[in-house]
Coordinates of N, CA, C and O in Angstrom, one line a residue:
M1 N -0.8 45.1 12.1 CA -1.4 44.3 11.1 C -2.9 44.3 10.2 O -3.5 44.6 11.2
S2 N -2.4 44.9 9.3 CA -3.2 45.0 8.2 C -4.0 43.5 8.0 O -3.4 42.9 8.3
I3 N -4.9 44.2 7.6 CA -6.4 42.8 7.3 C -5.8 42.0 6.4 O -5.9 40.6 5.8
K4 N -5.0 42.6 5.2 CA -4.3 42.0 4.4 C -3.3 41.0 4.4 O -3.4 39.5 4.5
Y5 N -2.2 41.4 5.4 CA -1.4 40.9 5.8 C -1.7 39.5 7.0 O -1.4 38.1 7.3
F6 N -2.6 39.8 7.6 CA -3.9 38.9 8.4 C -4.1 37.9 8.1 O -4.0 36.7 8.4
F7 N -4.8 37.8 6.9 CA -5.5 36.9 5.8 C -4.2 36.1 4.9 O -4.7 35.0 5.0
L8 N -3.0 37.0 4.7 CA -1.8 36.3 3.9 C -1.3 35.1 5.5 O -1.2 33.9 4.9
L9 N -1.1 35.4 6.0 CA -0.6 34.8 7.2 C -1.7 33.4 8.2 O -1.6 32.2 7.9
S10 N -3.3 33.5 7.7 CA -3.8 32.6 8.7 C -3.7 32.1 6.9 O -4.0 30.4 7.6
T11 N -4.1 31.9 5.9 CA -3.9 31.5 4.6 C -3.2 30.3 5.0 O -2.8 29.3 4.6
L12 N -1.6 30.7 5.3 CA -0.6 30.1 5.1 C -0.3 29.5 6.6 O -0.2 27.9 5.6
I13 N -1.0 29.3 7.7 CA -1.0 28.5 8.4 C -2.0 27.4 8.3 O -1.9 26.1 8.4
I14 N -3.0 27.4 7.9 CA -4.2 26.9 7.3 C -3.5 25.8 6.4 O -3.8 24.5 6.8
S15 N -3.3 26.3 5.3 CA -2.6 25.6 4.2 C -1.6 24.4 4.8 O -0.9 23.4 4.3
S16 N -0.5 24.7 5.8 CA 0.7 24.3 6.2 C 0.2 23.2 6.8 O 0.6 22.0 6.9
L17 N -1.0 23.3 7.6 CA -1.8 22.6 8.2 C -2.5 21.1 8.2 O -2.4 20.1 8.4
A18 N -3.4 21.9 6.7 CA -3.8 21.2 5.7 C -2.4 20.5 5.2 O -3.4 18.5 5.2
R19 N -1.7 20.6 4.5 CA -0.3 19.8 4.4 C 0.0 18.9 5.3 O 0.2 17.4 4.8
A20 N -0.2 19.0 7.1 CA 0.7 18.0 7.2 C -0.2 16.9 7.7 O 0.4 16.0 8.3
S21 N -1.4 16.8 7.4 CA -2.5 15.9 8.1 C -2.6 15.0 7.1 O -3.8 14.5 7.5
A22 N -2.1 15.3 5.5 CA -2.5 14.7 5.2 C -2.9 13.3 4.5 O -3.1 12.4 4.4
G23 N -1.4 12.3 5.6 CA -0.6 11.4 5.1 C -0.1 11.0 4.5 O -0.3 12.0 2.6
P24 N 0.4 9.8 4.3 CA 0.8 9.4 2.9 C 0.2 9.4 1.8 O -0.8 8.7 1.8
E25 N 0.2 9.1 0.9 CA -0.1 9.1 -0.3 C -0.4 6.9 -1.1 O 0.9 6.7 -0.3
L26 N -1.8 6.9 -1.4 CA -1.8 6.3 -1.6 C -1.2 5.4 -3.2 O -1.4 6.1 -4.2
E27 N -0.4 4.1 -3.0 CA 0.3 3.9 -4.3 C -0.7 2.2 -4.4 O -0.2 1.5 -3.6
E28 N -1.3 1.9 -5.5 CA -1.7 0.5 -5.4 C -0.6 -0.4 -6.1 O 0.5 -0.4 -6.9
I29 N -0.6 -1.6 -5.2 CA 0.1 -2.5 -5.7 C -0.3 -3.8 -5.9 O -1.7 -4.0 -6.3
T30 N -0.1 -3.8 -7.6 CA -0.7 -5.3 -8.8 C 0.2 -6.1 -8.9 O 1.8 -6.2 -9.0
P31 N 0.1 -7.3 -10.2 CA 0.8 -7.9 -10.1 C 1.5 -7.4 -11.4 O 2.9 -8.1 -11.3
E32 N 1.5 -6.3 -12.1 CA 2.0 -5.5 -12.5 C 3.3 -4.7 -12.2 O 4.8 -4.8 -13.0
N33 N 3.2 -4.0 -11.5 CA 3.9 -2.7 -10.7 C 5.0 -3.6 -10.1 O 5.8 -2.7 -8.9
A34 N 4.4 -4.9 -8.8 CA 5.4 -5.0 -8.0 C 6.2 -5.3 -8.1 O 7.0 -4.5 -7.2
E35 N 6.8 -5.8 -9.0 CA 8.3 -5.8 -9.2 C 9.4 -4.8 -9.0 O 10.4 -4.5 -8.5
K36 N 8.5 -3.8 -10.0 CA 9.5 -2.6 -10.4 C 9.2 -2.4 -9.3 O 10.7 -1.2 -9.1
L37 N 8.3 -1.5 -7.8 CA 8.1 -1.3 -7.0 C 9.3 -1.6 -5.7 O 9.6 -1.0 -4.9
G38 N 9.9 -3.1 -6.2 CA 10.6 -3.3 -5.1 C 10.1 -4.5 -4.2 O 10.4 -4.8 -3.1
F39 N 8.7 -4.4 -4.5 CA 7.6 -5.7 -3.3 C 7.8 -7.1 -4.0 O 8.1 -7.6 -5.5
S40 N 8.1 -8.0 -2.9 CA 7.8 -9.3 -3.3 C 6.0 -9.7 -2.4 O 5.9 -10.0 -1.4
V41 N 5.6 -10.4 -3.8 CA 4.3 -11.0 -3.3 C 3.8 -12.8 -2.9 O 4.1 -13.2 -3.9
S42 N 3.9 -13.5 -2.0 CA 3.8 -14.4 -1.8 C 2.2 -14.7 -1.3 O 1.7 -14.4 -0.4
I43 N 1.1 -15.9 -1.9 CA -0.1 -15.9 -1.9 C -0.5 -17.2 -1.8 O 0.7 -17.7 -3.0
T44 N -0.8 -17.9 -0.4 CA -1.0 -19.8 -0.7 C -2.1 -19.5 -0.3 O -2.4 -19.2 0.6
I45 N -2.8 -20.7 -0.9 CA -3.8 -20.9 -0.9 C -3.6 -22.5 -0.1 O -4.0 -23.6 -1.0
E46 N -4.3 -22.8 1.0 CA -4.6 -23.7 1.5 C -5.4 -24.6 2.1 O -5.8 -23.6 3.3
N47 N -6.5 -25.8 2.6 CA -7.4 -25.9 3.5 C -8.4 -24.7 3.3 O -8.7 -24.6 3.8
G48 N -8.2 -24.1 2.2 CA -9.3 -22.5 2.9 C -9.0 -21.5 3.3 O -10.2 -20.6 3.3
T49 N -7.6 -21.3 3.0 CA -7.3 -20.4 4.1 C -5.9 -19.6 2.7 O -5.2 -20.0 2.2
T50 N -6.1 -18.2 3.1 CA -5.2 -17.9 1.6 C -4.7 -16.7 2.9 O -4.8 -15.6 3.3
M51 N -2.7 -17.1 2.8 CA -2.7 -16.4 3.5 C -1.4 -15.6 2.6 O -1.3 -15.9 1.4
L52 N -1.2 -14.2 2.9 CA -0.7 -13.4 1.9 C 0.8 -12.8 2.7 O 0.9 -12.5 4.2
F53 N 1.7 -13.0 2.2 CA 3.1 -12.0 2.1 C 3.8 -11.3 1.6 O 3.8 -11.4 0.6
L54 N 4.5 -9.6 2.2 CA 4.1 -8.7 0.8 C 5.7 -8.4 1.9 O 5.4 -7.8 3.0
V55 N 6.4 -8.5 1.0 CA 7.7 -8.0 1.4 C 8.3 -7.1 0.7 O 8.0 -6.5 -0.4
G56 N 9.4 -6.0 1.2 CA 9.1 -4.2 0.9 C 10.3 -4.0 0.3 O 11.2 -4.4 1.4
P57 N 10.4 -3.1 0.3 CA 12.4 -2.9 -0.3 C 12.4 -1.9 1.0 O 12.0 -1.2 1.6
K58 N 14.0 -2.2 1.1 CA 14.7 -1.1 2.5 C 14.5 0.4 1.9 O 14.1 0.9 3.7
T59 N 14.4 0.4 1.3 CA 13.6 2.0 1.0 C 12.8 1.9 -0.6 O 12.9 1.2 -1.2
S60 N 12.4 3.1 -0.2 CA 11.1 2.9 -1.0 C 11.9 3.2 -2.1 O 12.7 4.1 -2.8
V61 N 10.6 3.7 -3.7 CA 11.8 4.7 -4.9 C 12.0 6.0 -4.8 O 13.1 5.4 -4.7
S62 N 11.7 6.5 -3.6 CA 11.2 8.0 -3.7 C 11.9 8.3 -2.2 O 13.0 9.0 -1.9
G63 N 13.1 6.5 -2.3 CA 14.3 7.0 -0.9 C 13.7 6.9 0.5 O 14.2 7.4 0.8
C64 N 12.2 7.1 0.4 CA 11.9 6.6 2.4 C 12.3 5.3 2.5 O 12.2 4.5 2.3
K65 N 12.0 5.4 4.5 CA 12.3 4.4 5.1 C 11.2 3.8 5.2 O 9.8 4.2 5.6
P66 N 11.3 2.4 5.1 CA 10.1 1.9 6.0 C 9.4 2.3 7.1 O 10.5 2.1 8.1
H67 N 8.0 2.2 7.6 CA 8.0 2.9 9.0 C 6.5 1.9 9.8 O 6.3 1.6 10.9
T68 N 5.8 1.7 8.9 CA 4.2 1.3 9.5 C 4.0 -0.2 8.7 O 4.5 0.3 7.6
S69 N 3.8 -1.4 9.1 CA 3.1 -2.4 8.0 C 2.0 -2.3 9.3 O 0.9 -2.5 10.0
G70 N 0.6 -2.9 8.1 CA -0.4 -3.3 8.4 C -1.3 -3.9 7.6 O -1.1 -4.6 6.5
S71 N -2.3 -4.7 8.1 CA -3.9 -5.5 7.4 C -4.6 -5.3 7.9 O -5.1 -5.0 8.9
A72 N -5.5 -5.5 7.3 CA -7.1 -4.9 7.5 C -7.8 -6.5 7.0 O -7.9 -6.8 6.3
L73 N -8.7 -6.6 7.4 CA -9.7 -8.2 7.2 C -11.1 -7.4 6.5 O -11.4 -6.9 7.5
I74 N -11.1 -8.1 5.7 CA -12.5 -6.6 4.7 C -13.6 -7.6 4.5 O -13.4 -8.8 4.0
A75 N -14.8 -7.2 4.8 CA -16.1 -7.9 4.8 C -16.1 -7.7 2.8 O -15.9 -7.2 2.1
A76 N -17.4 -8.6 2.6 CA -18.0 -8.3 1.3 C -18.8 -7.1 0.8 O -18.7 -6.2 -0.5
D77 N -18.5 -6.3 1.9 CA -19.3 -4.9 1.8 C -18.6 -3.7 1.5 O -18.4 -3.1 1.8
E78 N -17.4 -4.9 1.8 CA -16.5 -3.7 1.7 C -15.6 -3.0 2.5 O -14.9 -1.9 3.6
T79 N -16.1 -3.0 4.2 CA -15.9 -2.7 5.9 C -14.9 -3.2 6.2 O -15.3 -4.4 6.4
E80 N -14.5 -2.5 6.8 CA -13.3 -2.9 7.6 C -13.7 -4.0 9.1 O -14.1 -3.7 9.8
L81 N -13.5 -5.2 9.0 CA -13.9 -6.3 9.8 C -12.8 -6.2 11.6 O -13.4 -5.9 12.6
F82 N -11.3 -6.1 10.8 CA -10.4 -6.1 12.3 C -8.8 -5.6 11.3 O -8.9 -5.4 9.8
V83 N -8.5 -4.5 12.1 CA -7.0 -4.1 11.4 C -5.7 -4.7 12.3 O -6.2 -3.8 13.7
H84 N -4.8 -4.5 12.0 CA -4.0 -4.7 12.5 C -2.5 -4.0 12.4 O -2.6 -3.9 11.5
Q85 N -2.0 -2.6 13.0 CA -0.9 -2.3 12.5 C -0.2 -2.3 13.4 O 0.1 -2.4 14.4
S86 N 1.7 -2.0 12.5 CA 2.5 -2.7 13.6 C 3.4 -1.8 12.9 O 3.8 -1.1 12.1
G87 N 4.7 -1.1 13.5 CA 5.9 0.0 13.3 C 6.5 -1.4 13.7 O 6.9 -1.8 13.5
I88 N 7.5 -0.5 12.3 CA 8.5 -1.5 11.3 C 10.2 -0.6 11.4 O 10.7 -1.0 9.8
E89 N 10.0 0.1 11.5 CA 11.1 1.4 11.8 C 12.4 0.4 11.9 O 12.4 -0.5 13.1
G90 N 13.3 1.3 11.0 CA 14.8 0.6 11.4 C 14.6 -1.6 11.1 O 15.9 -1.8 11.5
V91 N 13.1 -2.3 11.0 CA 14.1 -3.5 10.1 C 14.8 -3.3 8.7 O 14.5 -2.2 7.8
D92 N 15.2 -4.5 8.6 CA 16.0 -5.0 7.4 C 15.4 -5.2 6.4 O 15.2 -5.1 4.9
L93 N 13.9 -6.1 6.9 CA 12.8 -6.6 5.5 C 11.6 -6.0 6.4 O 11.0 -7.1 7.2
P94 N 10.9 -4.8 5.6 CA 9.8 -4.8 6.1 C 8.6 -5.5 5.4 O 9.0 -5.9 3.6
V95 N 7.6 -6.3 6.2 CA 6.8 -7.0 6.0 C 5.5 -7.1 7.1 O 5.7 -6.5 7.5
S96 N 4.6 -7.2 5.4 CA 3.0 -7.2 5.8 C 2.7 -8.3 5.8 O 2.7 -8.9 4.4
Q97 N 1.5 -9.0 6.1 CA 1.4 -10.3 6.3 C -0.4 -10.2 6.9 O -0.7 -9.1 7.9
G98 N -1.0 -10.9 6.2 CA -2.8 -11.6 6.4 C -2.9 -13.1 6.3 O -2.1 -13.5 5.3
Y99 N -4.3 -13.0 6.8 CA -4.9 -14.4 6.0 C -6.5 -14.5 6.7 O -6.9 -13.3 7.1
F100 N -7.1 -14.8 5.5 CA -8.4 -15.0 5.5 C -8.6 -16.2 4.9 O -8.1 -17.0 4.6
T101 N -10.3 -16.7 6.4 CA -10.2 -17.8 5.5 C -11.8 -18.0 4.8 O -12.5 -19.2 4.0
D102 N -12.2 -16.9 5.3 CA -14.3 -17.4 4.9 C -14.7 -16.3 3.5 O -13.6 -15.1 2.8
Q103 N -14.3 -16.8 2.6 CA -15.1 -16.9 1.0 C -15.4 -15.5 0.8 O -15.4 -14.2 -0.2
N104 N -16.6 -14.9 1.6 CA -17.3 -13.1 2.2 C -16.5 -12.6 2.7 O -17.0 -11.3 2.2
T105 N -15.0 -12.8 2.8 CA -13.9 -11.9 3.1 C -12.4 -11.8 2.2 O -12.9 -12.4 1.0
S106 N -12.5 -10.7 2.5 CA -10.4 -10.6 1.7 C -9.8 -9.8 3.3 O -10.3 -10.2 3.8
M107 N -8.8 -9.2 2.2 CA -7.9 -9.2 2.7 C -7.3 -7.7 2.1 O -6.8 -8.0 1.4
S108 N -7.0 -6.8 2.8 CA -5.7 -5.7 2.7 C -5.1 -5.1 3.4 O -5.0 -5.9 4.3
V109 N -2.9 -4.9 2.9 CA -1.8 -5.3 3.6 C -1.3 -4.2 3.1 O -1.3 -3.5 1.6
W110 N -0.3 -3.2 3.7 CA -0.2 -2.5 3.4 C 1.5 -2.3 4.1 O 1.3 -2.7 5.2
I111 N 2.5 -1.4 4.1 CA 3.2 -1.1 3.6 C 3.5 0.8 4.1 O 3.4 1.3 3.1
D112 N 3.7 1.6 5.0 CA 4.0 2.9 4.7 C 5.4 3.4 4.5 O 6.2 2.6 5.8
Y113 N 6.0 3.7 3.7 CA 7.5 4.4 3.7 C 7.3 5.6 3.9 O 6.4 6.6 3.0
I114 N 7.7 6.3 4.7 CA 8.2 8.1 5.7 C 9.2 8.3 5.1 O 10.6 7.7 5.7
C115 N 9.4 9.5 5.1 CA 11.0 10.5 4.5 C 11.1 11.3 5.4 O 9.9 11.4 6.7
V116 N 11.8 11.4 5.7 CA 12.1 12.7 6.4 C 11.5 14.0 6.0 O 11.3 14.4 5.2
P117 N 11.0 14.9 7.6 CA 10.1 16.1 7.2 C 10.4 16.6 6.1 O 9.2 17.3 5.3
D118 N 11.3 17.7 6.1 CA 11.7 18.3 4.2 C 11.1 17.6 2.8 O 11.3 18.1 2.1
K119 N 11.0 16.2 3.3 CA 10.8 15.4 2.1 C 9.2 14.5 1.8 O 9.0 13.3 1.5
S120 N 8.6 15.1 2.9 CA 7.4 14.7 3.9 C 6.1 14.2 1.7 O 5.5 13.4 2.3
Q121 N 6.4 15.2 1.6 CA 5.5 15.1 0.1 C 6.1 13.1 -1.0 O 5.3 13.0 -1.7
N122 N 7.5 12.6 -0.6 CA 7.6 11.4 -0.9 C 6.9 10.5 -0.5 O 7.0 9.3 -0.3
N123 N 6.3 10.5 1.1 CA 5.6 9.5 1.8 C 4.5 9.0 1.4 O 3.8 9.2 0.1
R124 N 4.8 7.4 1.2 CA 3.7 6.5 0.8 C 3.6 5.6 1.2 O 4.1 4.9 2.1
R125 N 2.2 4.9 0.8 CA 1.5 4.2 1.7 C 1.3 2.9 -0.2 O 0.5 3.1 -0.2
Y126 N 2.3 1.5 0.0 CA 2.2 1.0 -0.5 C 0.6 -0.8 -0.5 O 1.5 -0.7 0.7
V127 N -0.1 -0.6 -0.8 CA -1.0 -1.5 -0.8 C -1.8 -2.3 -1.6 O -1.7 -1.6 -2.6
I128 N -2.1 -3.7 -1.6 CA -3.1 -4.4 -2.0 C -4.1 -4.3 -1.5 O -4.4 -4.8 -0.3
H129 N -5.2 -3.3 -2.0 CA -6.2 -3.1 -1.1 C -7.3 -4.0 -1.3 O -7.8 -5.3 -0.3
S130 N -7.4 -5.3 -2.6 CA -7.9 -6.8 -2.3 C -7.4 -7.8 -2.7 O -6.8 -7.8 -3.4
V131 N -6.5 -8.2 -1.4 CA -6.4 -9.6 -2.0 C -6.4 -10.3 -2.9 O -6.5 -11.0 -3.6
S132 N -8.0 -11.3 -2.8 CA -9.0 -11.8 -3.4 C -8.7 -11.0 -5.3 O -8.6 -11.5 -5.7
Q133 N -8.6 -9.9 -5.3 CA -9.2 -9.0 -6.6 C -7.5 -9.8 -7.3 O -6.9 -9.7 -8.1
Y134 N -6.4 -9.0 -5.8 CA -5.1 -9.6 -6.5 C -4.5 -10.5 -7.4 O -3.9 -10.9 -8.0
I135 N -5.3 -11.6 -6.3 CA -5.4 -13.3 -7.1 C -5.6 -13.2 -8.9 O -5.2 -13.9 -9.5
V136 N -7.3 -12.7 -8.8 CA -7.8 -12.7 -10.5 C -6.9 -11.7 -11.1 O -6.4 -12.4 -12.0
D137 N -6.0 -10.9 -10.7 CA -5.5 -9.8 -11.6 C -4.2 -10.8 -12.0 O -4.0 -11.5 -13.2
Q138 N -3.7 -11.7 -10.8 CA -2.1 -12.2 -11.1 C -2.5 -13.6 -12.0 O -1.9 -13.7 -12.7
V139 N -3.8 -13.9 -12.2 CA -4.7 -15.3 -13.2 C -4.6 -14.9 -13.8 O -3.9 -15.0 -15.3
S140 N -5.3 -13.6 -14.4 CA -5.3 -13.1 -15.4 C -4.5 -12.9 -16.2 O -3.8 -12.6 -17.6
Q141 N -3.2 -12.0 -15.8 CA -2.0 -11.6 -16.1 C -1.2 -13.1 -16.6 O -0.5 -12.8 -17.8
K142 N -1.3 -13.3 -15.6 CA -1.1 -15.0 -16.3 C -0.9 -15.6 -17.7 O -0.3 -16.4 -18.7
S143 N -2.5 -15.6 -18.0 CA -3.2 -16.0 -18.9 C -2.3 -15.1 -20.3 O -2.6 -16.1 -21.2
H144 N -3.0 -13.6 -19.4 CA -3.3 -12.8 -20.9 C -0.9 -13.7 -20.9 O -1.2 -13.3 -22.6
N145 N -0.4 -14.1 -20.7 CA 0.9 -13.7 -20.7 C 0.9 -14.9 -21.5 O 2.5 -15.1 -22.7
K146 N 0.3 -16.4 -21.2 CA 0.6 -16.9 -21.9 C 0.4 -17.0 -23.4 O 0.6 -17.9 -24.1
A147 N -0.9 -16.8 -23.3 CA -1.2 -16.7 -24.6 C -0.3 -15.7 -25.4 O -0.8 -15.8 -27.1
M148 N -0.4 -14.9 -24.8 CA 1.1 -13.4 -25.9 C 2.4 -14.7 -26.3 O 2.6 -14.7 -28.0
K149 N 2.1 -15.8 -25.6 CA 4.0 -16.5 -25.9 C 2.8 -17.4 -26.7 O 4.3 -18.0 -27.4
D150 N 1.6 -18.4 -26.7 CA 1.7 -19.0 -27.7 C 1.3 -18.3 -29.1 O 1.5 -19.4 -29.9
R151 N 1.1 -16.9 -29.3 CA 0.9 -16.9 -30.4 C 1.9 -16.4 -31.2 O 2.2 -16.5 -32.2
R152 N 3.6 -16.4 -30.5 CA 4.9 -16.7 -31.2 C 5.2 -17.7 -32.0 O 5.4 -18.5 -32.3

């Protein structure tokens, strides 16, 4: 085997290994795009506790099936204090949930959608990186919508 073919074969093997280990692409869920992506976000704040339920569609926009859900408790400096992840393959209604009580923490929640191997480029992790920021954005969006309605 010539050097040229050896180099070409090595490059193909290395690039395919790198692609295989990339993991799902991240897609942020926001108050603006949640419904369009098929997600329902329910947030309850009661007695100093913030609880979130993220309910996803049976299949993602790109046709992938739910695989994993998770949540992480996030400190003010953005370090993960606690992570929980569960397999949800085959469930009818993919759900991720979490709660936090300390004002100096937040929560990240996600649902992973994984496609068959030949469509793995469509794999997605739909995530709310910070529940606290999501709440701020949600209030801001509602205020903006009300102001626009009042202008009419």
